[in-house]
Amino acid sequence: MDRRVAVILGLAGVLCLSACGQGAVSPAEVAEVADKAGDPPLETPTELLDAALNCSEFTHPERQAVLLVHGTGTYGEEQYSWNYRPWLEARGFDVCTVTYPDRGFGDQQMAAEYVVHAVRSVYRQTGRKLDMIGHSQGGSMPRWAIKWWPGIRSMLDDFVMHAAVNHGTYLGAGAGTTPLPMPAAFFQFSPDSNFVRALNAGDETPGQIDYTSIYTLYDELVQPQQPESTSALDHGQDNPKVSNILLQDLCPGYPAEHVSIGLTDALTAELTLDALVHPGPADARRVMESSSCFALSMLEPGTAVPGLFSAGGGFFASVPPQFHSSYAEPPLKPYAQGEAGGR
């Protein structure tokens, strides 16, 4: 065989390996993507990032793997091992959870590094794009990773958010300083925090990712939800790669609130599945053709439901947070300061 032909065929094989999802991608290839995209270096040691990722075996190449990102106050397996992980695995998905530090009470800029590493790792191991599902902070904080590490955009297909704090919540600590020490994330949840302003400066939905944001009128933690939801993305822009879905628009009076929407809610689960198995974001009209407003739980009868944050015996007992409270919002990282115009 002509040497030039052999080289061309070899390069074609490498490209197909990555694009067609027929095998793992080398660490060097992932590093090259990051380098070409200008991704900031990760500050967190690799051994900590590796330990934070928990994946099932990758045995379902017919489906994209799913990365689950937990909310504030819990951690990956505690939130998802009894609901979304088995529910998705029963439907033919390989599933991973990522746990970011301090049960989400710390600086979300550092938490985002765990998402960056998790996306790269799953992509490297599967050789194909993956989907991501996140609840509360786990729905909004990964957008920081997508925004400032553009290399991972080509590795993601769908991102489904449950009760995401996309534009902050009135229950945040408030911008500036407070007379009482607060966890870093509480400052960053404020609608006028530097973090929220930097997160939403410019394009709210970068890349060729399909974004689905699902939220509820009765959210006790993420507000406001009317007249314009803080969870919605690209509000009023009619963006074809975005679905903003208020559950009560589909089912008036639907009782989902902040906790159930990310753990057990049946309608949320069906909307999420629709996004994963069809091109584009979730289509609420398609889902409502076969879904009911009365099946409130995605769990099979007899499923053991753990006590709130009680895995291992009691509140915060299994993985206690390491609180690092302060009197002000953490400063923006250098890579985010220019566009945000932070204080």
mmCIF file of N, CA, C and O in Angstrom, residues 22 25 60 82 112 140 143 176 226 228 236 241 254 288 333 341:
data_model
loop_
_atom_site.group_PDB
_atom_site.id
_atom_site.type_symbol
_atom_site.label_atom_id
_atom_site.label_comp_id
_atom_site.label_asym_id
_atom_site.label_seq_id
_atom_site.Cartn_x
_atom_site.Cartn_y
_atom_site.Cartn_z
ATOM 1 N N GLN A 22 -16.699 4.919 18.429
ATOM 2 C CA GLN A 22 -16.395 3.496 18.355
ATOM 3 C C GLN A 22 -15.268 3.099 19.298
ATOM 4 O O GLN A 22 -14.789 1.990 19.246
ATOM 5 N N VAL A 25 -10.905 7.896 23.272
ATOM 6 C CA VAL A 25 -10.075 8.954 22.716
ATOM 7 C C VAL A 25 -8.856 9.085 23.619
ATOM 8 O O VAL A 25 -8.969 8.995 24.846
ATOM 9 N N HIS A 60 -23.118 0.462 26.547
ATOM 10 C CA HIS A 60 -24.257 0.781 25.693
ATOM 11 C C HIS A 60 -23.854 1.825 24.649
ATOM 12 O O HIS A 60 -24.239 2.996 24.741
ATOM 13 N N TRP A 82 -30.504 6.279 43.722
ATOM 14 C CA TRP A 82 -31.791 5.609 43.932
ATOM 15 C C TRP A 82 -32.895 6.112 42.996
ATOM 16 O O TRP A 82 -34.015 5.628 43.042
ATOM 17 N N ALA A 112 -17.025 24.101 39.143
ATOM 18 C CA ALA A 112 -17.105 23.934 37.691
ATOM 19 C C ALA A 112 -15.926 23.134 37.148
ATOM 20 O O ALA A 112 -16.060 22.451 36.123
ATOM 21 N N SER A 140 -27.189 24.996 36.925
ATOM 22 C CA SER A 140 -26.660 26.290 36.475
ATOM 23 C C SER A 140 -25.142 26.359 36.504
ATOM 24 O O SER A 140 -24.517 26.893 35.585
ATOM 25 N N ARG A 143 -22.987 25.543 33.503
ATOM 26 C CA ARG A 143 -22.929 26.554 32.447
ATOM 27 C C ARG A 143 -21.654 27.384 32.561
ATOM 28 O O ARG A 143 -21.159 27.904 31.552
ATOM 29 N N GLY A 176 -22.273 42.033 47.288
ATOM 30 C CA GLY A 176 -21.429 42.813 48.172
ATOM 31 C C GLY A 176 -21.030 42.037 49.407
ATOM 32 O O GLY A 176 -20.586 40.898 49.330
ATOM 33 N N GLN A 226 -42.135 33.861 38.047
ATOM 34 C CA GLN A 226 -43.073 34.671 37.261
ATOM 35 C C GLN A 226 -42.770 36.149 37.500
ATOM 36 O O GLN A 226 -42.292 36.520 38.585
ATOM 37 N N GLU A 228 -41.195 36.361 34.595
ATOM 38 C CA GLU A 228 -40.117 35.754 33.816
ATOM 39 C C GLU A 228 -39.292 34.882 34.743
ATOM 40 O O GLU A 228 -38.809 35.331 35.774
ATOM 41 N N GLY A 236 -37.413 34.748 25.475
ATOM 42 C CA GLY A 236 -38.014 35.533 24.408
ATOM 43 C C GLY A 236 -37.263 35.531 23.099
ATOM 44 O O GLY A 236 -37.646 36.244 22.166
ATOM 45 N N LYS A 241 -32.473 25.784 19.792
ATOM 46 C CA LYS A 241 -31.710 24.818 20.584
ATOM 47 C C LYS A 241 -32.010 24.940 22.078
ATOM 48 O O LYS A 241 -31.321 24.354 22.907
ATOM 49 N N TYR A 254 -49.833 21.682 38.975
ATOM 50 C CA TYR A 254 -48.929 20.552 39.188
ATOM 51 C C TYR A 254 -48.064 20.804 40.422
ATOM 52 O O TYR A 254 -47.449 21.864 40.552
ATOM 53 N N MET A 288 -46.396 15.425 26.075
ATOM 54 C CA MET A 288 -47.750 15.417 26.616
ATOM 55 C C MET A 288 -48.701 14.538 25.823
ATOM 56 O O MET A 288 -49.799 14.226 26.284
ATOM 57 N N LYS A 333 -12.430 34.690 38.899
ATOM 58 C CA LYS A 333 -11.149 34.220 38.383
ATOM 59 C C LYS A 333 -10.692 35.134 37.246
ATOM 60 O O LYS A 333 -11.512 35.748 36.543
ATOM 61 N N GLY A 341 -16.999 42.432 33.762
ATOM 62 C CA GLY A 341 -16.972 43.758 34.349
ATOM 63 C C GLY A 341 -17.282 43.725 35.828
ATOM 64 O O GLY A 341 -17.990 44.572 36.348
#
